[in-house]
Coordinates of C-alpha atoms (C1' of nucleotides) in Angstrom, one line a residue:
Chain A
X1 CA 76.6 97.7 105.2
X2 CA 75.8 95.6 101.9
X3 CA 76.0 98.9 100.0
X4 CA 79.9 99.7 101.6
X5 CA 80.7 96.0 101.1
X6 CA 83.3 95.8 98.9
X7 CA 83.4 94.0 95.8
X8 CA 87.0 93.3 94.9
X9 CA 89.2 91.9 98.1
X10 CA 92.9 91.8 95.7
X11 CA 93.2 95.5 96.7
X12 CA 94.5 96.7 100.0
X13 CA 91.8 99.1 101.7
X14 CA 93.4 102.7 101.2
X15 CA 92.3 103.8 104.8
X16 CA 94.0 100.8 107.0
X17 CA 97.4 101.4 104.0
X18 CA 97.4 103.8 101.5
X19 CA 100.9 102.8 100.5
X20 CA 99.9 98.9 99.9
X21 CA 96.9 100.3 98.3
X22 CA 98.5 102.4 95.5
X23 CA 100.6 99.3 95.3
X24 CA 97.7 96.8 95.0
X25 CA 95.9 99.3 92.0
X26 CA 99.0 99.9 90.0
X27 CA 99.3 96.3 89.8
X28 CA 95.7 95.0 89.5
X29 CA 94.9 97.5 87.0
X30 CA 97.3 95.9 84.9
X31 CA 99.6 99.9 84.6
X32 CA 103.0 98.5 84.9
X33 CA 105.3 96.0 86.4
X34 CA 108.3 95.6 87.8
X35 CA 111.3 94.7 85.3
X36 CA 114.5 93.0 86.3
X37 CA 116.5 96.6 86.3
X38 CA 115.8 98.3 89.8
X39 CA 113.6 101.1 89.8
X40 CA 112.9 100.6 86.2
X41 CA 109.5 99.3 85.4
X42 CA 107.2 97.9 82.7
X43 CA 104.8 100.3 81.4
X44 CA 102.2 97.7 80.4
X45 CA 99.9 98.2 77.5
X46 CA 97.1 99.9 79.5
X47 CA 99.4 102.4 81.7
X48 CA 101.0 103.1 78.5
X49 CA 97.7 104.1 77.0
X50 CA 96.7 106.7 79.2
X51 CA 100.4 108.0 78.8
X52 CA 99.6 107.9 74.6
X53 CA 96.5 110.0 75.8
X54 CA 98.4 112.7 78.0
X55 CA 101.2 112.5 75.4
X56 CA 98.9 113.8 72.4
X57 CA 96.7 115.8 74.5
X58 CA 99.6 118.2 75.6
X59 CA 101.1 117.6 72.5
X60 CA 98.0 119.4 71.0
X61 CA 98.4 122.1 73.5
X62 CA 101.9 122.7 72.6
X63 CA 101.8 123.1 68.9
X64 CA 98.8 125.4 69.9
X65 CA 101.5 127.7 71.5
X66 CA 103.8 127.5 68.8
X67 CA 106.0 124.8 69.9
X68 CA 108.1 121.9 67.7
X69 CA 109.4 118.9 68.7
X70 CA 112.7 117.8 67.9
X71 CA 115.3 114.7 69.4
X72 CA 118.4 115.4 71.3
X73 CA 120.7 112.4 72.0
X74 CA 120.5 110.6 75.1
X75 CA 124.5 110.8 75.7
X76 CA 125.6 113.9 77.6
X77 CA 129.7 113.9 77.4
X78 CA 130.6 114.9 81.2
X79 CA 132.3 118.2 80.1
X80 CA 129.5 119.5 78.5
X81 CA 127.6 118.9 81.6
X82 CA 129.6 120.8 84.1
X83 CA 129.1 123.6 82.4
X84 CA 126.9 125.2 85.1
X85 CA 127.6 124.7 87.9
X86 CA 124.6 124.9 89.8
X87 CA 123.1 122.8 87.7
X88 CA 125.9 119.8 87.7
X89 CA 125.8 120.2 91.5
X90 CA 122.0 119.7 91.5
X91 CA 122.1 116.8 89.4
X92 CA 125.6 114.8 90.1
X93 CA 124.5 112.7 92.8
X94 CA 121.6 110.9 90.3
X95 CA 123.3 110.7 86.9
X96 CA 124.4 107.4 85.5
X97 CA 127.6 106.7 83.3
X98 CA 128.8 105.6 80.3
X99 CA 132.4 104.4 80.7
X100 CA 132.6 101.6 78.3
X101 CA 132.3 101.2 74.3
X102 CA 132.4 97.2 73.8
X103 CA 135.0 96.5 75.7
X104 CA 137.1 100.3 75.4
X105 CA 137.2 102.8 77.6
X106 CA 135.7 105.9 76.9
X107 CA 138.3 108.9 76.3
X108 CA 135.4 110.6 78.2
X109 CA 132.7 109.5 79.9
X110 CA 129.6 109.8 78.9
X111 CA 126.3 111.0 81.4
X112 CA 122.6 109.0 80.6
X113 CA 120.6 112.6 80.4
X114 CA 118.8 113.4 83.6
X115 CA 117.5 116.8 81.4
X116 CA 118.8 118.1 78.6
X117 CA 119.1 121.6 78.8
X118 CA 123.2 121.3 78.8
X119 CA 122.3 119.9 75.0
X120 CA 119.5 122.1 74.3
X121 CA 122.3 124.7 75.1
X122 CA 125.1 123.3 73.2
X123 CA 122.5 123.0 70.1
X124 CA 121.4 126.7 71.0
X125 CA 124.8 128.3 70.8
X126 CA 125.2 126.8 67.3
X127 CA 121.5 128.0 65.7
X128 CA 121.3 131.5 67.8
X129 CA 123.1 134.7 65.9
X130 CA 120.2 137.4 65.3
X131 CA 117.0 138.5 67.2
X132 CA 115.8 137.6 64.1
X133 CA 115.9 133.8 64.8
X134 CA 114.4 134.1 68.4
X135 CA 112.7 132.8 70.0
X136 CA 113.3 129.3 69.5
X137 CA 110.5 127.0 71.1
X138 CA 111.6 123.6 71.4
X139 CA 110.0 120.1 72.8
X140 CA 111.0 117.1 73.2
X141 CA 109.3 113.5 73.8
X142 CA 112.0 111.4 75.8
X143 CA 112.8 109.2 78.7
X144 CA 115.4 110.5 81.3
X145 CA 117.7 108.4 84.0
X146 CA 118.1 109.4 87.9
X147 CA 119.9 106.9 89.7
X148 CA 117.0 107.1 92.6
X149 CA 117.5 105.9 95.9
X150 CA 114.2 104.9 96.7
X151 CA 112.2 104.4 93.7
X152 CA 107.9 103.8 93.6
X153 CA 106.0 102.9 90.3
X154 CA 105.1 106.2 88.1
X155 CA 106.0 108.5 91.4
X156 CA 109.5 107.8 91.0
X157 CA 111.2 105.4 88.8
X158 CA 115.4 105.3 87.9
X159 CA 114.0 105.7 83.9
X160 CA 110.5 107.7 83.4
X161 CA 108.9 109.1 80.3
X162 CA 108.4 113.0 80.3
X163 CA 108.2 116.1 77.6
X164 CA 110.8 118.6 78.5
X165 CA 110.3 122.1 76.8
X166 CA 113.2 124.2 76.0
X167 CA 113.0 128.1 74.8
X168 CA 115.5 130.9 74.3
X169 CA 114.4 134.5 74.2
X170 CA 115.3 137.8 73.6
X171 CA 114.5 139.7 76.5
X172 CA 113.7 137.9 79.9
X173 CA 110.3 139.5 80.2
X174 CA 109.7 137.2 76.9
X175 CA 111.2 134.3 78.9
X176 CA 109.4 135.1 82.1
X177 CA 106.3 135.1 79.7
X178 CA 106.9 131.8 78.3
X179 CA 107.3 130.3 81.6
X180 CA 103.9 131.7 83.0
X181 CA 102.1 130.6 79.6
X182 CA 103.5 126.6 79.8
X183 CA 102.6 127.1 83.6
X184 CA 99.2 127.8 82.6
X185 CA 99.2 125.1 79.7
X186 CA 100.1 122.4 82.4
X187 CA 97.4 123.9 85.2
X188 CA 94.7 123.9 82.2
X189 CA 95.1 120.7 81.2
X190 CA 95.8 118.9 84.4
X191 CA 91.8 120.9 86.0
X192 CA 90.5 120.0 82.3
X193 CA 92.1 116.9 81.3
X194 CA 93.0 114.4 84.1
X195 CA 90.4 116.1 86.6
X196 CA 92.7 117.6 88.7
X197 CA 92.8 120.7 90.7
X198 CA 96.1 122.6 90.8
X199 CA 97.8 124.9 93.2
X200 CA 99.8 127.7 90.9
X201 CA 102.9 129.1 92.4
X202 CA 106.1 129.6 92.8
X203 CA 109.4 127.3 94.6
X204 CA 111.1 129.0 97.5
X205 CA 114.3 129.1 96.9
X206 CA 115.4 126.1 98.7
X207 CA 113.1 124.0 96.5
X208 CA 113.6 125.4 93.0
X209 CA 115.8 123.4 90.2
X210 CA 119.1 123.6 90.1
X211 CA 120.5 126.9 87.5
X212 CA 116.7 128.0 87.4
X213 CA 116.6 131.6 88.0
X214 CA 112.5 131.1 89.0
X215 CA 111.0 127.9 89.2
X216 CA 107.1 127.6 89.2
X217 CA 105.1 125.2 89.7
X218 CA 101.6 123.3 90.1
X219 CA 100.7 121.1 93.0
X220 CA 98.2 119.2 93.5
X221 CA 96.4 117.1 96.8
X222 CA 96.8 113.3 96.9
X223 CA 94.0 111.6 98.5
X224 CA 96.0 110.9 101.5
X225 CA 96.5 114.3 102.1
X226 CA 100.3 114.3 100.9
X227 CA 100.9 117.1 97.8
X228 CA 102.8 115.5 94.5
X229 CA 104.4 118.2 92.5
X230 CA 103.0 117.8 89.2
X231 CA 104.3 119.9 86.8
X232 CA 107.4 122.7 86.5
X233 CA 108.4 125.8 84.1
X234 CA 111.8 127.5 84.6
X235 CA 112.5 130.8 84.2
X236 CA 116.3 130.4 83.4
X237 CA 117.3 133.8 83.2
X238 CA 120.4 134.1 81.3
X239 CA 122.6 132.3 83.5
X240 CA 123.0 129.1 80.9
X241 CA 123.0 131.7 78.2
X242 CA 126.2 132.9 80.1
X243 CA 127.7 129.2 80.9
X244 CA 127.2 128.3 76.8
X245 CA 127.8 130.7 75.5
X246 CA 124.0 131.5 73.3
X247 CA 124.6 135.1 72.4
X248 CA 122.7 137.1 69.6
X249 CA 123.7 140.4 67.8
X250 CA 120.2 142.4 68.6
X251 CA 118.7 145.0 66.7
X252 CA 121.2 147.8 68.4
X253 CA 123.6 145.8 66.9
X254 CA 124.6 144.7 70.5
X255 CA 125.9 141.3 71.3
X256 CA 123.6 140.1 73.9
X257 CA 122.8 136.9 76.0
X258 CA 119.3 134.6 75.1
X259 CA 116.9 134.5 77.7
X260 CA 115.9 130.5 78.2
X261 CA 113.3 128.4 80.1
X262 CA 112.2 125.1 80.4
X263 CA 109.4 123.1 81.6
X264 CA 108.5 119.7 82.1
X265 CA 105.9 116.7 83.4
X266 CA 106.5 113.2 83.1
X267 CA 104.7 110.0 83.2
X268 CA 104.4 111.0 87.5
X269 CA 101.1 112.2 86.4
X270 CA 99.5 108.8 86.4
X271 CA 100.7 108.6 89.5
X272 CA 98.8 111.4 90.5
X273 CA 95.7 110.4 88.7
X274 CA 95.7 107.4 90.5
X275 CA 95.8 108.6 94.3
X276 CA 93.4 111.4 93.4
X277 CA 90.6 109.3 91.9
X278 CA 91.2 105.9 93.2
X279 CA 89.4 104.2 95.7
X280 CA 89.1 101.0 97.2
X281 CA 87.6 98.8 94.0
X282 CA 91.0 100.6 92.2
X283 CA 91.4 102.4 89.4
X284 CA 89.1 105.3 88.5
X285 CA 89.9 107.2 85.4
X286 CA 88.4 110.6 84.1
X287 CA 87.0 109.9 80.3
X288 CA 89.4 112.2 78.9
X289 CA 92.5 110.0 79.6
X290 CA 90.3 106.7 80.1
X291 CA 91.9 104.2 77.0
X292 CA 88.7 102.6 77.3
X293 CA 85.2 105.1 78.2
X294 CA 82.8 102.4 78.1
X295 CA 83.4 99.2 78.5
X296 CA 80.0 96.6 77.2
X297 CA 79.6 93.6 79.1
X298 CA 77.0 91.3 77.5
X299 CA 75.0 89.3 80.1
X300 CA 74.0 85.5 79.0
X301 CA 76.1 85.9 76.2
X302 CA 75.7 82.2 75.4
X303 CA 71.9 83.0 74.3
X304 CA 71.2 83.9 71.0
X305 CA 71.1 87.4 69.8
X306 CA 72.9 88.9 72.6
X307 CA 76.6 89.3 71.1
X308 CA 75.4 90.7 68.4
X309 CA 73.6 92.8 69.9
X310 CA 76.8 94.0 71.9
X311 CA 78.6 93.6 68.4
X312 CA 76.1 96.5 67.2
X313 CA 75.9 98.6 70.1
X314 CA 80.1 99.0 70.0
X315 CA 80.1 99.6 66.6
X316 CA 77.4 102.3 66.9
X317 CA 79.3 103.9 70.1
X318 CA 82.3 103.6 68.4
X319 CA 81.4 106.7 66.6
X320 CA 80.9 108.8 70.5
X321 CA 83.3 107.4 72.8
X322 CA 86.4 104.6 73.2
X323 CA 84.3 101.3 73.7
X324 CA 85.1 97.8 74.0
X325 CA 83.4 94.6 74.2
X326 CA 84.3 92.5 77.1
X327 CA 83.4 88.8 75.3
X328 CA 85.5 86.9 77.1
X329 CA 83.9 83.8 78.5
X330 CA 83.9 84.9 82.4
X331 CA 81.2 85.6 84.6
X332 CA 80.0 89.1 84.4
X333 CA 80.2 89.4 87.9
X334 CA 83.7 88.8 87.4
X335 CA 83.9 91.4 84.7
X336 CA 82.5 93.8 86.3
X337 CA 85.5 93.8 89.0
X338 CA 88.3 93.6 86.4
X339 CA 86.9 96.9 84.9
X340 CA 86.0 98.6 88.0
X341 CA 89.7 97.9 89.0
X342 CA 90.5 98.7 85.6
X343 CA 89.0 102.6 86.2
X344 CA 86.7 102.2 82.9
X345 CA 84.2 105.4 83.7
X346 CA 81.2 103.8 82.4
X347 CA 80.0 100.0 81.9
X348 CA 76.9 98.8 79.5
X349 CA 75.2 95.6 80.5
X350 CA 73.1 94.0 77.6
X351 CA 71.3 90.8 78.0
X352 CA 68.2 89.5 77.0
X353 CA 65.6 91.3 79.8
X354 CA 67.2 94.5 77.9
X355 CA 67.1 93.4 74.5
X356 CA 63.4 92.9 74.9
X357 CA 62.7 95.9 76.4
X358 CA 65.1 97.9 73.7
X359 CA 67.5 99.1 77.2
X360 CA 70.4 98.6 78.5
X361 CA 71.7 99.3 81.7
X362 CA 74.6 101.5 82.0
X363 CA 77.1 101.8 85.5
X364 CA 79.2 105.0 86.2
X365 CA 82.5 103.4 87.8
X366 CA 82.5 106.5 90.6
X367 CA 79.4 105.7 92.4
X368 CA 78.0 102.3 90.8
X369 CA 75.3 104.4 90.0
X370 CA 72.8 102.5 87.6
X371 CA 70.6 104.3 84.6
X372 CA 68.5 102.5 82.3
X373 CA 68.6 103.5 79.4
X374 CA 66.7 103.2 75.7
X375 CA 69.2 101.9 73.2
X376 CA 67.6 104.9 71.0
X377 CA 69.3 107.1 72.5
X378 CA 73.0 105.8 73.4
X379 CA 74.8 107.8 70.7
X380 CA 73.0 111.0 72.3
X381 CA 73.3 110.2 76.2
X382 CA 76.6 108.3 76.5
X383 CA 79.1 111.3 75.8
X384 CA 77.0 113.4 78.0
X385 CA 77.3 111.4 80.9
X386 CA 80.8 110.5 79.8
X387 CA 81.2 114.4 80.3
X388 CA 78.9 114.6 83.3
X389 CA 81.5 112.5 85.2
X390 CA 84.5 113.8 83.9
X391 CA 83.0 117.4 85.6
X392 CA 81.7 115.3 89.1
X393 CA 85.3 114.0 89.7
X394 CA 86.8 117.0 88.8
X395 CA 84.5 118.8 91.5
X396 CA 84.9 115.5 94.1
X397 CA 88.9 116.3 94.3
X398 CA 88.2 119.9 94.7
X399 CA 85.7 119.0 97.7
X400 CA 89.0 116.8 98.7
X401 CA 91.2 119.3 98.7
X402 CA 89.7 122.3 100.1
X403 CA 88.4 120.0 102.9
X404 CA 92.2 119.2 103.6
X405 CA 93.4 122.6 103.2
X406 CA 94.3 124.5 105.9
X407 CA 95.7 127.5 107.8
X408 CA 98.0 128.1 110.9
X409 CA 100.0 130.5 112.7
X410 CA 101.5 128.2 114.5
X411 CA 104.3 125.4 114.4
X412 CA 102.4 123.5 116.7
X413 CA 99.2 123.9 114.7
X414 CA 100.9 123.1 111.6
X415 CA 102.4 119.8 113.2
X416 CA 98.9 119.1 114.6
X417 CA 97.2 119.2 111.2
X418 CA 99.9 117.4 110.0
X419 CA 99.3 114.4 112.1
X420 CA 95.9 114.3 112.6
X421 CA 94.5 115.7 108.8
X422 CA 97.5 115.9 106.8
X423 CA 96.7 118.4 103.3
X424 CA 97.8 121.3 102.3
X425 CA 98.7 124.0 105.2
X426 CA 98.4 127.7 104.4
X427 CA 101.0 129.7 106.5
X428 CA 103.0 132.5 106.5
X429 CA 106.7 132.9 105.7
X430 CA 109.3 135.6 106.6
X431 CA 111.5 134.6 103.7
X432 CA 114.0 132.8 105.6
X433 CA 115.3 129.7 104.2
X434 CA 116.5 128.8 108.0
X435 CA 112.6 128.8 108.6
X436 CA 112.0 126.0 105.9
X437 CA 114.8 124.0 107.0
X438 CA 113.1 124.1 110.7
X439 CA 110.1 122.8 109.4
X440 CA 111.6 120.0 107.4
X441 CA 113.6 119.0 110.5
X442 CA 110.8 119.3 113.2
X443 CA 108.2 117.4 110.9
X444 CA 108.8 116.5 107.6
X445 CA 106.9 118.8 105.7
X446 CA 108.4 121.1 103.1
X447 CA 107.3 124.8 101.7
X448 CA 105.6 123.7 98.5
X449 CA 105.0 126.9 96.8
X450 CA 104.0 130.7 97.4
X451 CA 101.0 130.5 96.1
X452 CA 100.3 133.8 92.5
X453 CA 96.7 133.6 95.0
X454 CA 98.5 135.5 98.2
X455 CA 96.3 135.5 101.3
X456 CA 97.2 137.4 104.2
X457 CA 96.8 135.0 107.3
X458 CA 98.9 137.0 109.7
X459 CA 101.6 139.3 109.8
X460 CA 104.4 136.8 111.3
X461 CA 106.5 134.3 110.5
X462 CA 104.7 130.7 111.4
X463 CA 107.9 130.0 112.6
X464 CA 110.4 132.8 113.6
X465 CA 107.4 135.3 114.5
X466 CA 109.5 137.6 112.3
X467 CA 107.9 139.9 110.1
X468 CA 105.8 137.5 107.2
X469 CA 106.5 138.2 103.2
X470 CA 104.5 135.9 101.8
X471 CA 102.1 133.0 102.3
X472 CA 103.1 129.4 101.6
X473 CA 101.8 126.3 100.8
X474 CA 103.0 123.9 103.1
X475 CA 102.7 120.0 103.5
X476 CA 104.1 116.6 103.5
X477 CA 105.2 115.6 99.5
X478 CA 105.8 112.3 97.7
Chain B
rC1 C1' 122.7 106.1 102.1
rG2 C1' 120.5 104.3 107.0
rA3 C1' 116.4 100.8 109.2
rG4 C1' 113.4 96.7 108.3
rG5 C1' 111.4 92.9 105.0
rU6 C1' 111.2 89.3 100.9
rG7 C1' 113.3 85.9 97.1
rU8 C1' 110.3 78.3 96.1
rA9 C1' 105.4 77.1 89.3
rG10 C1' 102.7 82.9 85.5
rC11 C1' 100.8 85.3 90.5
rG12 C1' 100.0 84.8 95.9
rC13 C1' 102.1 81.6 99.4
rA14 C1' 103.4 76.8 102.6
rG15 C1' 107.5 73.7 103.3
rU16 C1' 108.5 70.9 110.9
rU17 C1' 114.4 68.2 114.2
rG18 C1' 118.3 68.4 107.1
rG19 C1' 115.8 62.8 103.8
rU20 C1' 115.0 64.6 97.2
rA21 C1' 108.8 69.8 96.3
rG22 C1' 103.4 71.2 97.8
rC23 C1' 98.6 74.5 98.3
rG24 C1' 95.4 78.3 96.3
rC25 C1' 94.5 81.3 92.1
rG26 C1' 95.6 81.5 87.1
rC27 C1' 96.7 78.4 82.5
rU28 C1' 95.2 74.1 78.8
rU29 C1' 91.2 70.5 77.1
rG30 C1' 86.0 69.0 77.4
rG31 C1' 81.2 69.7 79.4
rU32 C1' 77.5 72.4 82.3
rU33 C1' 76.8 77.7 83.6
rU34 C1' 76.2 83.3 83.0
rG35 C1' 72.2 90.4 85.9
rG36 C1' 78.4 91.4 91.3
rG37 C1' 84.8 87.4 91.0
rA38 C1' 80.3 79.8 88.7
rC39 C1' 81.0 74.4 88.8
rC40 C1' 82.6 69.3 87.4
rA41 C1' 86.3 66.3 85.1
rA42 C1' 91.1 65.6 83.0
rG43 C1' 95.9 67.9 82.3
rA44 C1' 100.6 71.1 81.9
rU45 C1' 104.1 74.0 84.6
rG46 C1' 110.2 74.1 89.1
rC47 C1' 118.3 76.0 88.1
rC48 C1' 113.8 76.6 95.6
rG49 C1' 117.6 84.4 93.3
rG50 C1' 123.2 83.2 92.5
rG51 C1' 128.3 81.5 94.2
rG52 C1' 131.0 78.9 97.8
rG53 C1' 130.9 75.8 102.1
rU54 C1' 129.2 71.9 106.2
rU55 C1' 127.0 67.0 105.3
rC56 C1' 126.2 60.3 103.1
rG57 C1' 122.3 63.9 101.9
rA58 C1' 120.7 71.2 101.7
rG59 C1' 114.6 74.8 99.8
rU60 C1' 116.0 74.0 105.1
rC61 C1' 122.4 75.0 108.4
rC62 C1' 127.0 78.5 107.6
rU63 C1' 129.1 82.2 104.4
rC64 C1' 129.5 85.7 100.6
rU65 C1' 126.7 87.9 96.9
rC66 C1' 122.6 89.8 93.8
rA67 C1' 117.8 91.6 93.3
rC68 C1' 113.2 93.6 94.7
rC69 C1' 109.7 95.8 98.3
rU70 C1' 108.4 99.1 102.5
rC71 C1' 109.8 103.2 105.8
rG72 C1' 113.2 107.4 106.6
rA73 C1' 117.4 111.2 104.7
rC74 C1' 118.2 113.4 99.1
rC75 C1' 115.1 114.3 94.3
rA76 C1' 110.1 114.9 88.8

RNA sequence: CGAGGUGUAGCGCAGUUGGUAGCGCGCUUGGUUUGGGACCAAGAUGCCGGGGGUUCGAGUCCUCUCACCUCGACCA
């Protein structure tokens, strides 16, 4: 079919490898590359970018809710991080060390932070004496180090870039609060910002972070069918209140442990921008996080008039949207592919036929879809069909997802779907962690939440047949 | 940490029984081109991942080592 023929042939088709593909668009797009450290990579000017754009849009969000942002060192001395225990346990096997100052030994060594909330803690204990100086709702901007086994580009590097919040309460119905609200921050601007659709819930118990009391979560549906956890707020509890010590005299002049949560997501959501949107030209990027909206190609540029014309246009769109001239001297054929790869929503071709008939034609990267349209009235129709696509994408992963979202009451079932039309399995649990483990073992799925949007889809188990509390999401997970 | 794979020009790769390094793309210069990856001409680019060995001679054989990729077990 000449209309299915594809354009580019440097990316791998996503249907015959979806792995090589992923691959193929991180690198063609120009996101990252691969540094001499392993698992460590490059965040290359345009990757970096879209993080700038997350980075100020949640930013935004957090101030909104009456967060500030503040630094904590990137040294963790090891005592201070065995402080919970849980916690240590969770993290030990991924932490890197510090033994060595020039050529001395360290009296003790020193842990590259994985998280902070041992310092957040440690800083806490310090600045927490009254109810009157609660809560405290920190942020921070930071990169953390987990000595990965297997590493992947922005899904799972040894160093990535994140935002972790930290918060100490009063009362745990605060904290529990404050964990639901950043919950709701992340799910709000993941549907609204990047496009896409999120599953609210909470971990089982097997899957929640290590000293969380509660973790919750949002997941959301690759388009290979495998979930990517893209966000998480803790509901501490007191229990690191209790290992550091962050007491406060309250208004009954009692002596009482803080309340604490934290909540984080990390550069992983390009990643899952990426393997929602993409598709076999590469890249496609919602306007909201796109570094460049509209990119102008000029056609014949060689012939009088016409860079000026696309010299004029940009300046006037500059004003509506991010644009950018491609004036390069390639063929615009050859332009067109670098931008499609490239995930630019929106592409203006201007060349003499257009400049005589005061038009230009503009491209929507998700379906090549051409309109032609009077140069008049740019400033008025590019944002709205800037916005038009931002909404169709948004409702094409939806499609995606509740077309691979599924129930069973069954192990078999579950394994079938699985294998034949991997997504998200709806199923019910008795509360067992033996039950999860099965699962795992049998085929390599994991619980990924229980869903706040309960559904009753039997009264047993999917596994033991026992008596069913709740009803999961299940399915395979990067 | 297990299983596999790969390291040769910026990128992708070839390199035979061991004989002193090549192709495509990209890059530079000039010209012609330009509505879906143009063409011609002339150039530039190498610690063959690293150490050690065998040999008159190693990209090639042996050995150790390092790194990266993919797939699994563990994790954002």
């Amino acid at each position: 079919m000449a209309k299915e023929k594809k354009f580019v042939e440097a990316i791998t088709s996503m249907n015959e490898d979806f792995a090589q593909w992923y691959t193929d668009v991180v690198r063609k797009a120009d996101l990252m590359t691969y540094s001499s450290v392993k698992g460590c990579m490059i965040i290359r000017p345009y990757g970096y970018a879209i993080w700038e754009l997350i980075q100020k849009e949640l930013d935004r969000r957090f101030k909104e809710t009456g967060h500030e942002n503040v630094y904590m060192p990137m040294f963790i001395p090891e005592s201070l991080l065995q402080k919970e225990k849980d916690h240590v346990q969770g993290f030990a096997p991924e932490v890197a060390w510090v033994t060595h100052g020039g050529e001395n030994e360290l009296a003790e060594r020193l842990c590259v932070r994985p998280t902070s909330e041992t310092l957040f803690c440690d800083h806490y204990k310090d600045i927490v004496q009254s109810y009157r100086d609660l809560p405290k709702l920190y942020n921070q901007w930071c990169s953390v180090v987990r000595w990965e086994k297997t590493t992947r580009p922005f899904l799972r590097s040894s160093e990535f870039l994140w935002q972790e919040g930290h918060t100490v309460h009063a009362t745990y119905e605060e904290a529990q609060e404050e964990t639901i609200r950043m919950l709701n921050v992340y799910s709000s601007f993941c549907e609204e910002f990047l496009a896409i659709p999120v599953v609210k819930g909470q971990k089982t118990d097997k899957e929640k972070f290590a000293g969380a009391q509660a973790t919750f979560t949002i997941e959301s549906l690759m388009h290979d069918g495998k979930a990517l956890q893209s966000g998480t707020s803790h509901n501490f509890g007191d229990g690191f209140a209790r290992a550091f010590g962050i007491q406060f005299l309250d208004r009954d002049n009692q002596l009482k442990y803080a309340y604490q949560t934290s909540w984080g997501v990390s550069t992983r959501l390009i990643g899952a921008i990426i393997m929602v949107h993409g598709d076999d030209s590469g890249l496609v990027l919602p306007p909201n996080v796109a570094p460049v909206q509209l990119i102008i190609v000029p056609v014949q540029q060689h012939v009088e008039g016409v860079l000026d014309k696309a010299y004029e246009l940009k300046e006037r769109l500059s004003k509506v949207c991010r644009v950018k001239v491609d004036d390069s001297d390639k063929m615009p054929g050859w332009k067109f592919s670098e931008h499609e790869m490239r995930g630019v929503p929106l592409r203006l071709e201007v060349g003499p036929k257009d400049i005589e008939k005061n038009q230009v034609v503009l491209v929507k990267r998700e379906n090549r879809e051409k309109l032609f349209v009077s140069m008049d009235e740019l400033e008025e129709k590019v944002p709205q069909i800037l916005s038009d696509i931002q909404k169709s994408l948004y409702e094409k992963a939806l499609a995606h997802r509740e077309e691979r979202t599924f129930t069973a009451t069954t192990l078999d079932e579950m394994e079938k779907i699985l294998n034949e039309t991997p997504g998200f399995i709806k199923a019910m649990w008795c509360g067992d962690r033996a039950c999860e483990d099965l699962v795992k073992d049998r085929m390599a799925a994991t619980a990924r939440c229980i869903p706040f949007e309960q559904e009753k889809i039997s009264d047993k188990c999917v596994c033991c047949g026992k008596e069913a509390k709740h009803m999961l999401y299940w399915g395979r997970a990067y």
